[in-house]
mmCIF file of C-alpha atoms and ligand atoms in Angstrom:
data_model
loop_
_atom_site.group_PDB
_atom_site.id
_atom_site.type_symbol
_atom_site.label_atom_id
_atom_site.label_comp_id
_atom_site.label_asym_id
_atom_site.label_seq_id
_atom_site.Cartn_x
_atom_site.Cartn_y
_atom_site.Cartn_z
ATOM 1 C CA MET N 479 4.089 -12.548 31.568
ATOM 2 C CA ALA N 480 4.063 -9.795 28.963
ATOM 3 C CA VAL N 481 1.129 -7.415 28.865
ATOM 4 C CA HIS N 482 -0.511 -7.101 25.464
ATOM 5 C CA LYS N 483 -1.496 -3.482 24.945
ATOM 6 C CA ILE N 484 -4.484 -3.241 22.624
ATOM 7 C CA ALA N 485 -5.765 0.086 21.311
ATOM 8 C CA VAL N 486 -9.525 -0.187 20.848
ATOM 9 C CA LEU N 487 -10.858 2.187 18.190
ATOM 10 C CA ALA N 488 -14.523 1.301 17.768
ATOM 11 C CA GLY N 489 -15.272 4.356 15.601
ATOM 12 C CA ASP N 490 -18.841 4.949 14.412
ATOM 13 C CA GLY N 491 -22.084 3.178 13.543
ATOM 14 C CA ILE N 492 -22.074 -0.561 14.115
ATOM 15 C CA GLY N 493 -18.345 -0.332 14.882
ATOM 16 C CA LEU N 494 -19.512 0.693 18.359
ATOM 17 C CA GLU N 495 -21.628 -2.445 18.649
ATOM 18 C CA VAL N 496 -19.395 -5.151 17.195
ATOM 19 C CA THR N 497 -16.039 -4.076 18.664
ATOM 20 C CA PRO N 498 -17.016 -4.833 22.282
ATOM 21 C CA GLU N 499 -17.935 -8.378 21.178
ATOM 22 C CA ALA N 500 -14.468 -8.802 19.649
ATOM 23 C CA LYS N 501 -12.854 -7.461 22.799
ATOM 24 C CA LYS N 502 -14.871 -9.983 24.808
ATOM 25 C CA MET N 503 -13.056 -12.822 23.010
ATOM 26 C CA LEU N 504 -9.634 -11.432 23.898
ATOM 27 C CA GLN N 505 -10.710 -11.107 27.522
ATOM 28 C CA ILE N 506 -11.751 -14.747 27.563
ATOM 29 C CA VAL N 507 -8.443 -15.793 26.028
ATOM 30 C CA GLY N 508 -6.725 -13.750 28.726
ATOM 31 C CA LYS N 509 -8.694 -15.409 31.503
ATOM 32 C CA ALA N 510 -8.178 -18.899 30.132
ATOM 33 C CA THR N 511 -4.466 -18.634 29.406
ATOM 34 C CA GLY N 512 -3.223 -16.129 31.961
ATOM 35 C CA ALA N 513 -2.172 -13.781 29.161
ATOM 36 C CA SER N 514 -2.659 -10.232 30.216
ATOM 37 C CA PHE N 515 -4.457 -7.750 27.976
ATOM 38 C CA GLU N 516 -4.628 -4.031 28.561
ATOM 39 C CA PHE N 517 -7.302 -2.259 26.527
ATOM 40 C CA GLU N 518 -7.012 1.438 25.750
ATOM 41 C CA PRO N 519 -10.098 2.926 24.102
ATOM 42 C CA ALA N 520 -9.780 5.948 21.799
ATOM 43 C CA LEU N 521 -11.928 7.897 19.382
ATOM 44 C CA VAL N 522 -11.589 7.769 15.618
ATOM 45 C CA GLY N 523 -13.705 8.862 12.655
ATOM 46 C CA GLY N 524 -16.943 10.796 13.083
ATOM 47 C CA SER N 525 -17.043 10.417 16.851
ATOM 48 C CA ALA N 526 -13.539 11.909 16.987
ATOM 49 C CA ILE N 527 -14.621 14.801 14.733
ATOM 50 C CA ASP N 528 -17.488 15.531 17.108
ATOM 51 C CA ALA N 529 -15.220 15.456 20.151
ATOM 52 C CA THR N 530 -12.000 17.015 18.870
ATOM 53 C CA GLY N 531 -12.686 18.478 15.441
ATOM 54 C CA GLU N 532 -10.526 15.972 13.594
ATOM 55 C CA PRO N 533 -10.973 12.321 12.588
ATOM 56 C CA LEU N 534 -7.673 11.169 14.100
ATOM 57 C CA SER N 535 -5.960 13.134 16.843
ATOM 58 C CA ASP N 536 -2.212 12.998 17.407
ATOM 59 C CA ALA N 537 -2.955 11.535 20.833
ATOM 60 C CA THR N 538 -4.861 8.612 19.305
ATOM 61 C CA LEU N 539 -2.150 8.089 16.712
ATOM 62 C CA SER N 540 0.479 8.043 19.428
ATOM 63 C CA LEU N 541 -1.572 5.586 21.484
ATOM 64 C CA CYS N 542 -1.733 3.292 18.443
ATOM 65 C CA GLU N 543 1.999 3.611 17.799
ATOM 66 C CA HIS N 544 2.692 2.496 21.344
ATOM 67 C CA SER N 545 0.303 -0.450 21.354
ATOM 68 C CA ASP N 546 0.917 -4.064 20.371
ATOM 69 C CA ALA N 547 -2.111 -4.109 18.096
ATOM 70 C CA ILE N 548 -5.195 -2.109 17.147
ATOM 71 C CA LEU N 549 -8.724 -3.434 17.295
ATOM 72 C CA PHE N 550 -10.687 -1.259 14.908
ATOM 73 C CA GLY N 551 -14.436 -0.997 14.279
ATOM 74 C CA ALA N 552 -15.601 1.182 11.394
ATOM 75 C CA VAL N 553 -15.761 4.875 10.514
ATOM 76 C CA GLY N 554 -18.148 7.162 8.661
ATOM 77 C CA GLY N 555 -21.833 7.938 8.432
ATOM 78 C CA PRO N 556 -24.373 10.287 6.851
ATOM 79 C CA LYS N 557 -23.896 12.817 9.650
ATOM 80 C CA TRP N 558 -20.420 13.694 8.355
ATOM 81 C CA ASP N 559 -21.057 13.346 4.620
ATOM 82 C CA LYS N 560 -20.894 17.090 4.122
ATOM 83 C CA GLU N 561 -17.472 17.467 5.724
ATOM 84 C CA PRO N 562 -14.726 18.511 3.310
ATOM 85 C CA GLN N 563 -12.677 15.577 1.988
ATOM 86 C CA GLU N 564 -9.754 16.195 4.365
ATOM 87 C CA ARG N 565 -11.988 16.146 7.436
ATOM 88 C CA ARG N 566 -14.175 13.178 6.645
ATOM 89 C CA PRO N 567 -14.228 10.299 9.148
ATOM 90 C CA GLU N 568 -12.595 8.008 6.554
ATOM 91 C CA ARG N 569 -9.496 10.242 6.624
ATOM 92 C CA GLY N 570 -8.836 9.043 10.171
ATOM 93 C CA LEU N 571 -8.489 5.477 8.983
ATOM 94 C CA LEU N 572 -6.468 6.422 5.901
ATOM 95 C CA ARG N 573 -4.037 8.459 7.989
ATOM 96 C CA LEU N 574 -3.658 5.643 10.473
ATOM 97 C CA ARG N 575 -2.829 3.199 7.671
ATOM 98 C CA LYS N 576 -0.311 5.590 6.176
ATOM 99 C CA GLU N 577 1.370 6.711 9.403
ATOM 100 C CA LEU N 578 1.707 3.150 10.665
ATOM 101 C CA ASP N 579 2.942 1.946 7.258
ATOM 102 C CA LEU N 580 0.275 -0.751 7.042
ATOM 103 C CA PHE N 581 0.891 -1.501 3.403
ATOM 104 C CA ALA N 582 -0.525 -5.031 3.249
ATOM 105 C CA ASN N 583 -4.198 -5.623 3.877
ATOM 106 C CA LEU N 584 -5.219 -9.270 4.205
ATOM 107 C CA ARG N 585 -8.895 -9.957 3.553
ATOM 108 C CA PRO N 586 -9.823 -13.616 3.737
ATOM 109 C CA ALA N 587 -13.174 -14.527 2.191
ATOM 110 C CA LYS N 588 -14.297 -18.017 2.895
ATOM 111 C CA CYS N 589 -17.689 -19.424 2.109
ATOM 112 C CA PHE N 590 -18.769 -21.347 5.218
ATOM 113 C CA ALA N 591 -20.563 -24.587 4.332
ATOM 114 C CA MET N 592 -23.612 -23.769 6.473
ATOM 115 C CA LEU N 593 -23.944 -20.315 4.911
ATOM 116 C CA VAL N 594 -23.756 -21.326 1.268
ATOM 117 C CA ASP N 595 -27.397 -20.435 0.831
ATOM 118 C CA ALA N 596 -26.827 -16.896 2.155
ATOM 119 C CA SER N 597 -24.636 -16.207 -0.884
ATOM 120 C CA PRO N 598 -26.252 -14.531 -3.884
ATOM 121 C CA LEU N 599 -24.508 -17.127 -6.052
ATOM 122 C CA ARG N 600 -25.817 -20.610 -6.685
ATOM 123 C CA ARG N 601 -24.534 -23.320 -4.386
ATOM 124 C CA GLU N 602 -22.712 -25.207 -7.125
ATOM 125 C CA VAL N 603 -20.803 -22.047 -8.112
ATOM 126 C CA VAL N 604 -19.833 -20.749 -4.688
ATOM 127 C CA GLU N 605 -19.370 -23.890 -2.597
ATOM 128 C CA GLY N 606 -15.748 -24.311 -1.565
ATOM 129 C CA THR N 607 -14.768 -20.692 -2.198
ATOM 130 C CA ASP N 608 -11.754 -19.802 -0.062
ATOM 131 C CA LEU N 609 -9.969 -16.608 -1.046
ATOM 132 C CA MET N 610 -7.383 -14.314 0.416
ATOM 133 C CA VAL N 611 -7.384 -10.856 -1.115
ATOM 134 C CA ILE N 612 -4.191 -8.943 -0.410
ATOM 135 C CA ARG N 613 -4.774 -5.309 -1.041
ATOM 136 C CA GLU N 614 -1.927 -2.798 -1.209
ATOM 137 C CA LEU N 615 -3.026 -0.229 1.343
ATOM 138 C CA THR N 616 -0.760 2.816 1.495
ATOM 139 C CA GLY N 617 -0.164 3.679 -2.154
ATOM 140 C CA GLY N 618 -1.880 3.565 -5.528
ATOM 141 C CA LEU N 619 -4.823 5.757 -6.428
ATOM 142 C CA TYR N 620 -5.707 6.469 -2.791
ATOM 143 C CA PHE N 621 -2.446 8.248 -2.016
ATOM 144 C CA GLY N 622 -0.744 9.108 -5.316
ATOM 145 C CA GLU N 623 0.407 12.649 -6.101
ATOM 146 C CA PRO N 624 -0.565 14.977 -7.618
ATOM 147 C CA ARG N 625 -4.042 15.121 -6.197
ATOM 148 C CA GLY N 626 -6.447 17.972 -5.874
ATOM 149 C CA ARG N 627 -8.956 20.152 -7.602
ATOM 150 C CA GLU N 628 -8.774 23.385 -9.522
ATOM 151 C CA GLU N 629 -11.721 25.660 -10.178
ATOM 152 C CA PHE N 630 -12.146 27.303 -13.579
ATOM 153 C CA ALA N 631 -13.356 30.850 -14.120
ATOM 154 C CA ASP N 632 -16.274 29.532 -16.183
ATOM 155 C CA GLY N 633 -17.612 27.626 -13.178
ATOM 156 C CA GLY N 634 -16.196 24.295 -14.255
ATOM 157 C CA ALA N 635 -13.468 22.434 -12.414
ATOM 158 C CA ARG N 636 -10.842 19.753 -12.832
ATOM 159 C CA ALA N 637 -10.080 17.146 -10.200
ATOM 160 C CA ILE N 638 -7.094 14.797 -10.072
ATOM 161 C CA ASN N 639 -6.058 11.629 -8.338
ATOM 162 C CA THR N 640 -3.003 9.707 -9.423
ATOM 163 C CA MET N 641 -2.329 5.994 -9.447
ATOM 164 C CA ALA N 642 1.361 5.789 -8.672
ATOM 165 C CA TYR N 643 3.695 3.097 -7.374
ATOM 166 C CA THR N 644 7.398 2.724 -6.851
ATOM 167 C CA THR N 645 9.197 -0.551 -7.446
ATOM 168 C CA ARG N 646 9.783 -0.846 -3.710
ATOM 169 C CA GLU N 647 6.103 -0.427 -2.833
ATOM 170 C CA ILE N 648 5.089 -3.141 -5.282
ATOM 171 C CA GLU N 649 7.856 -5.473 -4.268
ATOM 172 C CA ARG N 650 7.115 -5.415 -0.546
ATOM 173 C CA VAL N 651 3.408 -6.166 -0.921
ATOM 174 C CA ALA N 652 4.187 -8.818 -3.538
ATOM 175 C CA ARG N 653 6.510 -10.552 -1.063
ATOM 176 C CA VAL N 654 3.775 -10.583 1.581
ATOM 177 C CA ALA N 655 1.418 -12.074 -1.014
ATOM 178 C CA PHE N 656 3.849 -14.806 -2.044
ATOM 179 C CA ASP N 657 4.541 -15.653 1.601
ATOM 180 C CA VAL N 658 0.804 -15.950 2.253
ATOM 181 C CA ALA N 659 0.273 -17.998 -0.925
ATOM 182 C CA MET N 660 3.041 -20.382 0.191
ATOM 183 C CA LYS N 661 1.038 -21.149 3.341
ATOM 184 C CA ARG N 662 -2.150 -21.682 1.338
ATOM 185 C CA ARG N 663 -2.635 -23.480 -1.974
ATOM 186 C CA LYS N 664 0.434 -21.910 -3.622
ATOM 187 C CA LYS N 665 -1.643 -20.119 -6.231
ATOM 188 C CA LEU N 666 -1.391 -16.369 -6.674
ATOM 189 C CA ALA N 667 -3.358 -14.127 -9.005
ATOM 190 C CA SER N 668 -1.858 -10.681 -9.442
ATOM 191 C CA VAL N 669 -4.599 -8.317 -10.545
ATOM 192 C CA ASP N 670 -3.873 -5.212 -12.628
ATOM 193 C CA LYS N 671 -4.899 -3.217 -15.671
ATOM 194 C CA ALA N 672 -1.658 -3.642 -17.608
ATOM 195 C CA ASN N 673 -3.396 -3.407 -20.985
ATOM 196 C CA VAL N 674 -4.059 0.286 -20.299
ATOM 197 C CA LEU N 675 -2.155 1.646 -17.281
ATOM 198 C CA ILE N 676 1.594 2.252 -17.206
ATOM 199 C CA VAL N 677 1.581 1.832 -13.434
ATOM 200 C CA SER N 678 0.086 -1.640 -13.910
ATOM 201 C CA GLN N 679 2.843 -2.564 -16.350
ATOM 202 C CA LEU N 680 5.391 -1.775 -13.638
ATOM 203 C CA TRP N 681 3.266 -3.740 -11.162
ATOM 204 C CA ARG N 682 3.323 -6.783 -13.456
ATOM 205 C CA GLU N 683 7.054 -6.462 -14.064
ATOM 206 C CA VAL N 684 7.906 -6.329 -10.363
ATOM 207 C CA VAL N 685 5.528 -9.149 -9.386
ATOM 208 C CA SER N 686 7.080 -11.330 -12.099
ATOM 209 C CA ARG N 687 10.535 -10.582 -10.758
ATOM 210 C CA VAL N 688 9.551 -11.452 -7.179
ATOM 211 C CA ALA N 689 7.952 -14.652 -8.513
ATOM 212 C CA ASP N 690 11.426 -15.932 -9.440
ATOM 213 C CA ASP N 691 12.117 -16.247 -5.703
ATOM 214 C CA TYR N 692 9.011 -18.416 -5.228
ATOM 215 C CA PRO N 693 9.236 -21.175 -7.847
ATOM 216 C CA ALA N 694 6.670 -23.272 -5.932
ATOM 217 C CA VAL N 695 3.922 -20.674 -6.408
ATOM 218 C CA GLN N 696 1.826 -20.790 -9.527
ATOM 219 C CA VAL N 697 1.336 -17.166 -10.628
ATOM 220 C CA GLU N 698 -1.141 -15.683 -13.064
ATOM 221 C CA HIS N 699 -1.644 -12.068 -14.091
ATOM 222 C CA VAL N 700 -5.308 -11.163 -14.416
ATOM 223 C CA LEU N 701 -6.843 -7.938 -15.665
ATOM 224 C CA VAL N 702 -9.050 -6.356 -13.038
ATOM 225 C CA ASP N 703 -12.222 -6.225 -15.153
ATOM 226 C CA ASN N 704 -11.830 -9.851 -16.077
ATOM 227 C CA CYS N 705 -11.077 -10.740 -12.459
ATOM 228 C CA SER N 706 -14.266 -9.115 -11.198
ATOM 229 C CA MET N 707 -16.232 -11.234 -13.669
ATOM 230 C CA ALA N 708 -14.341 -14.437 -12.947
ATOM 231 C CA LEU N 709 -14.928 -13.992 -9.214
ATOM 232 C CA VAL N 710 -18.680 -14.369 -9.666
ATOM 233 C CA GLN N 711 -18.437 -16.893 -12.476
ATOM 234 C CA HIS N 712 -15.902 -19.272 -10.983
ATOM 235 C CA PRO N 713 -14.748 -18.114 -7.540
ATOM 236 C CA THR N 714 -13.160 -21.452 -6.647
ATOM 237 C CA HIS N 715 -10.602 -20.870 -9.393
ATOM 238 C CA PHE N 716 -8.841 -18.360 -7.133
ATOM 239 C CA ASP N 717 -6.820 -18.755 -3.963
ATOM 240 C CA THR N 718 -4.599 -15.751 -3.114
ATOM 241 C CA LEU N 719 -4.983 -12.435 -4.943
ATOM 242 C CA VAL N 720 -2.753 -9.367 -4.764
ATOM 243 C CA THR N 721 -3.668 -5.992 -6.147
ATOM 244 C CA GLU N 722 -3.556 -2.214 -6.113
ATOM 245 C CA ASN N 723 -5.326 -0.256 -3.358
ATOM 246 C CA THR N 724 -8.507 0.777 -5.210
ATOM 247 C CA PHE N 725 -8.807 -2.466 -7.164
ATOM 248 C CA GLY N 726 -8.479 -4.279 -3.839
ATOM 249 C CA ASP N 727 -11.107 -2.097 -2.211
ATOM 250 C CA ILE N 728 -13.581 -3.043 -4.921
ATOM 251 C CA LEU N 729 -12.675 -6.708 -5.332
ATOM 252 C CA SER N 730 -12.661 -7.365 -1.584
ATOM 253 C CA ASP N 731 -16.259 -6.159 -1.248
ATOM 254 C CA GLU N 732 -17.172 -8.448 -4.122
ATOM 255 C CA ALA N 733 -15.345 -11.355 -2.486
ATOM 256 C CA ALA N 734 -17.093 -10.586 0.794
ATOM 257 C CA ILE N 735 -20.577 -10.855 -0.596
ATOM 258 C CA LEU N 736 -19.723 -14.100 -2.390
ATOM 259 C CA ALA N 737 -19.060 -15.547 1.005
ATOM 260 C CA GLY N 738 -22.592 -14.768 2.122
ATOM 261 C CA SER N 739 -22.415 -11.527 4.042
ATOM 262 C CA MET N 740 -20.138 -8.587 4.608
ATOM 263 C CA GLY N 741 -20.836 -9.268 8.268
ATOM 264 C CA MET N 742 -18.601 -12.336 8.215
ATOM 265 C CA LEU N 743 -15.331 -10.986 6.903
ATOM 266 C CA PRO N 744 -12.357 -9.871 8.990
ATOM 267 C CA SER N 745 -9.178 -8.158 7.895
ATOM 268 C CA ALA N 746 -5.638 -7.550 9.024
ATOM 269 C CA SER N 747 -3.513 -4.586 7.984
ATOM 270 C CA LEU N 748 0.159 -5.360 8.339
ATOM 271 C CA GLY N 749 3.569 -4.067 7.396
ATOM 272 C CA GLY N 750 4.614 -1.628 10.082
ATOM 273 C CA LYS N 751 5.326 -2.272 13.734
ATOM 274 C CA VAL N 752 1.689 -2.387 14.878
ATOM 275 C CA GLY N 753 -1.028 -4.357 13.090
ATOM 276 C CA LEU N 754 -4.593 -3.111 12.698
ATOM 277 C CA TYR N 755 -7.569 -5.475 12.677
ATOM 278 C CA GLU N 756 -10.976 -4.484 11.384
ATOM 279 C CA PRO N 757 -14.118 -6.043 9.985
ATOM 280 C CA VAL N 758 -14.497 -5.351 6.263
ATOM 281 C CA HIS N 759 -18.146 -4.224 6.568
ATOM 282 C CA GLY N 760 -18.247 -0.466 7.385
ATOM 283 C CA THR N 761 -20.545 1.415 9.721
ATOM 284 C CA ALA N 762 -23.872 0.217 8.198
ATOM 285 C CA PRO N 763 -25.856 3.367 9.142
ATOM 286 C CA ASP N 764 -29.126 1.655 8.157
ATOM 287 C CA ILE N 765 -28.879 -0.825 11.027
ATOM 288 C CA ALA N 766 -26.647 1.074 13.470
ATOM 289 C CA GLY N 767 -27.865 1.347 17.045
ATOM 290 C CA LYS N 768 -30.409 -1.458 16.666
ATOM 291 C CA GLY N 769 -28.370 -4.266 18.170
ATOM 292 C CA VAL N 770 -28.789 -6.444 15.077
ATOM 293 C CA ALA N 771 -25.342 -6.180 13.458
ATOM 294 C CA ASN N 772 -23.343 -9.344 12.921
ATOM 295 C CA PRO N 773 -20.295 -9.314 15.240
ATOM 296 C CA ILE N 774 -18.603 -12.280 13.533
ATOM 297 C CA ALA N 775 -16.368 -10.187 11.231
ATOM 298 C CA ALA N 776 -15.122 -8.243 14.255
ATOM 299 C CA ILE N 777 -14.670 -11.428 16.284
ATOM 300 C CA LEU N 778 -12.706 -13.071 13.478
ATOM 301 C CA SER N 779 -10.624 -9.884 13.264
ATOM 302 C CA ALA N 780 -9.734 -10.373 16.928
ATOM 303 C CA ALA N 781 -8.664 -13.905 15.990
ATOM 304 C CA MET N 782 -6.429 -12.477 13.264
ATOM 305 C CA LEU N 783 -4.961 -10.096 15.845
ATOM 306 C CA LEU N 784 -4.025 -13.016 18.066
ATOM 307 C CA LYS N 785 -2.478 -14.839 15.133
ATOM 308 C CA TYR N 786 -0.576 -12.089 13.341
ATOM 309 C CA SER N 787 0.352 -9.601 16.070
ATOM 310 C CA LEU N 788 0.649 -11.775 19.155
ATOM 311 C CA ASN N 789 1.633 -15.065 17.532
ATOM 312 C CA ARG N 790 -1.074 -16.870 19.523
ATOM 313 C CA VAL N 791 -2.194 -19.169 16.726
ATOM 314 C CA THR N 792 -3.983 -21.795 18.813
ATOM 315 C CA ASP N 793 -6.044 -19.140 20.602
ATOM 316 C CA ALA N 794 -7.011 -17.750 17.203
ATOM 317 C CA ASP N 795 -7.972 -21.238 16.023
ATOM 318 C CA ARG N 796 -10.185 -21.678 19.067
ATOM 319 C CA ILE N 797 -12.107 -18.513 18.264
ATOM 320 C CA GLU N 798 -12.587 -19.562 14.649
ATOM 321 C CA ALA N 799 -13.775 -22.983 15.749
ATOM 322 C CA ALA N 800 -16.188 -21.391 18.238
ATOM 323 C CA VAL N 801 -17.716 -19.270 15.468
ATOM 324 C CA LEU N 802 -18.259 -22.383 13.372
ATOM 325 C CA ARG N 803 -19.863 -24.244 16.244
ATOM 326 C CA VAL N 804 -22.336 -21.467 16.958
ATOM 327 C CA LEU N 805 -23.253 -21.339 13.281
ATOM 328 C CA GLU N 806 -23.646 -25.120 13.282
ATOM 329 C CA GLN N 807 -25.993 -24.785 16.247
ATOM 330 C CA GLY N 808 -28.182 -22.704 13.944
ATOM 331 C CA TYR N 809 -27.774 -19.228 15.425
ATOM 332 C CA ARG N 810 -27.839 -16.382 12.911
ATOM 333 C CA THR N 811 -27.867 -12.620 12.947
ATOM 334 C CA ARG N 812 -30.282 -10.904 10.599
ATOM 335 C CA ASP N 813 -27.884 -10.644 7.639
ATOM 336 C CA ILE N 814 -27.413 -14.416 7.426
ATOM 337 C CA HIS N 815 -30.765 -15.520 8.785
ATOM 338 C CA SER N 816 -32.936 -17.930 6.813
ATOM 339 C CA ALA N 817 -35.952 -20.110 7.494
ATOM 340 C CA GLY N 818 -35.287 -22.751 10.126
ATOM 341 C CA THR N 819 -32.421 -20.907 11.828
ATOM 342 C CA LYS N 820 -32.461 -19.042 15.135
ATOM 343 C CA LEU N 821 -32.380 -15.256 14.912
ATOM 344 C CA VAL N 822 -30.151 -13.491 17.461
ATOM 345 C CA GLY N 823 -28.845 -9.963 17.995
ATOM 346 C CA THR N 824 -25.296 -8.650 18.236
ATOM 347 C CA VAL N 825 -24.688 -9.178 21.949
ATOM 348 C CA GLN N 826 -26.406 -12.547 22.023
ATOM 349 C CA MET N 827 -24.283 -13.789 19.116
ATOM 350 C CA GLY N 828 -21.182 -12.500 20.915
ATOM 351 C CA ASP N 829 -22.203 -14.278 24.117
ATOM 352 C CA LEU N 830 -22.871 -17.559 22.316
ATOM 353 C CA ILE N 831 -19.435 -17.473 20.686
ATOM 354 C CA ALA N 832 -17.807 -16.400 23.962
ATOM 355 C CA ARG N 833 -19.336 -19.424 25.688
ATOM 356 C CA GLU N 834 -17.918 -21.743 23.041
ATOM 357 C CA VAL N 835 -14.477 -20.149 23.308
ATOM 358 C CA GLU N 836 -14.566 -20.649 27.083
ATOM 359 C CA ARG N 837 -15.495 -24.288 26.597
ATOM 360 C CA ALA N 838 -12.558 -24.811 24.269
ATOM 361 C CA TYR N 839 -10.009 -24.328 27.073
HETATM 362 C C1 IPM U 422 -12.358 -0.302 3.342
HETATM 363 C C2 IPM U 422 -13.192 0.946 3.355
HETATM 364 C C3 IPM U 422 -12.271 2.153 3.446
HETATM 365 C C4 IPM U 422 -11.440 2.170 2.194
HETATM 366 C C5 IPM U 422 -12.975 3.491 3.679
HETATM 367 C C6 IPM U 422 -13.819 3.486 4.911
HETATM 368 C C7 IPM U 422 -11.986 4.625 3.704
HETATM 369 O O1 IPM U 422 -14.022 0.986 2.246
HETATM 370 O O2 IPM U 422 -11.582 -0.498 4.292
HETATM 371 O O3 IPM U 422 -12.466 -1.071 2.394
HETATM 372 O O4 IPM U 422 -11.864 2.694 1.146
HETATM 373 O O5 IPM U 422 -10.322 1.664 2.226
HETATM 374 MG MG1 MG U 423 -13.965 -0.784 1.056
#
């Protein structure tokens, strides 16, 4: 049977705590099904800066390129905040996305019934929310040229980033979005700022053209400011969303908190040969090292890895079902804890879910 080579890049902060819990699930799947997983750990982000002087070494990049999938934790932290832009931990992740051509970032945000009360929104507003944000990940404002900073003689300065897209870049992420929407409720909101930005006008034009190939999908074009409001006012209106890199960065955090906690939301970055799977929450320096972080986002990311990179859909479903069962049993990490539920730490939550996954086979 084929060996699945998984690069494990836990990174920094709580990435180091939640990634082992995600890996645990893959090991259980391996044991139960006979599938063989080979895990290769590597440094990325701040821990890589400390060890090698750069946030992503060529060796780590090459390891990733030669793996079947990447299990990623999180990067960054106050320790490296003073690093120059090009050497910040976040650069490691950005370079990985770019080099591996991971142009489509899928961020599902689903409000679990038993966690409705963890959401900052009222039950009647948020109940039933089930979104998929598709964020363009290798272009737009994050990568556009020109970029840089010039210093003026008078002590002032001018800094530039550029939001740029080619037709091809928009078209390929739009196709991913339509394909995803076809498997969901066939509703796609394309989010832009076409009333102001030329790049958004092109975005709208190309998305409309691609839409002709998907007559079954109901498409709407929404301005990003209006979308951010509508997401808190009437989140159940939306199903699949597709948008520019920075807009997607912002809207996906908003979608995440609607669903109760950032600690619940996984993501998949796709497009190139090797997919990357990471929880949406970051390194959470305030709780790092305390063993209290919620591993569910990382665990659900491992489920996405099984589904999208290894085509093991039923194994992925088992992990998702196990997460639900443990939540139904009343176990909660600190971020989703409320009166009457049982408070557990990172490893304990991972073990509880692992036990349920084992039982499912
Ligand atoms: C995310 C993060 C990253 C981003 C950071 C860590 C570079 O916020 O994945 O949403 O801005 O893309
Ligand atoms: Mg972000």
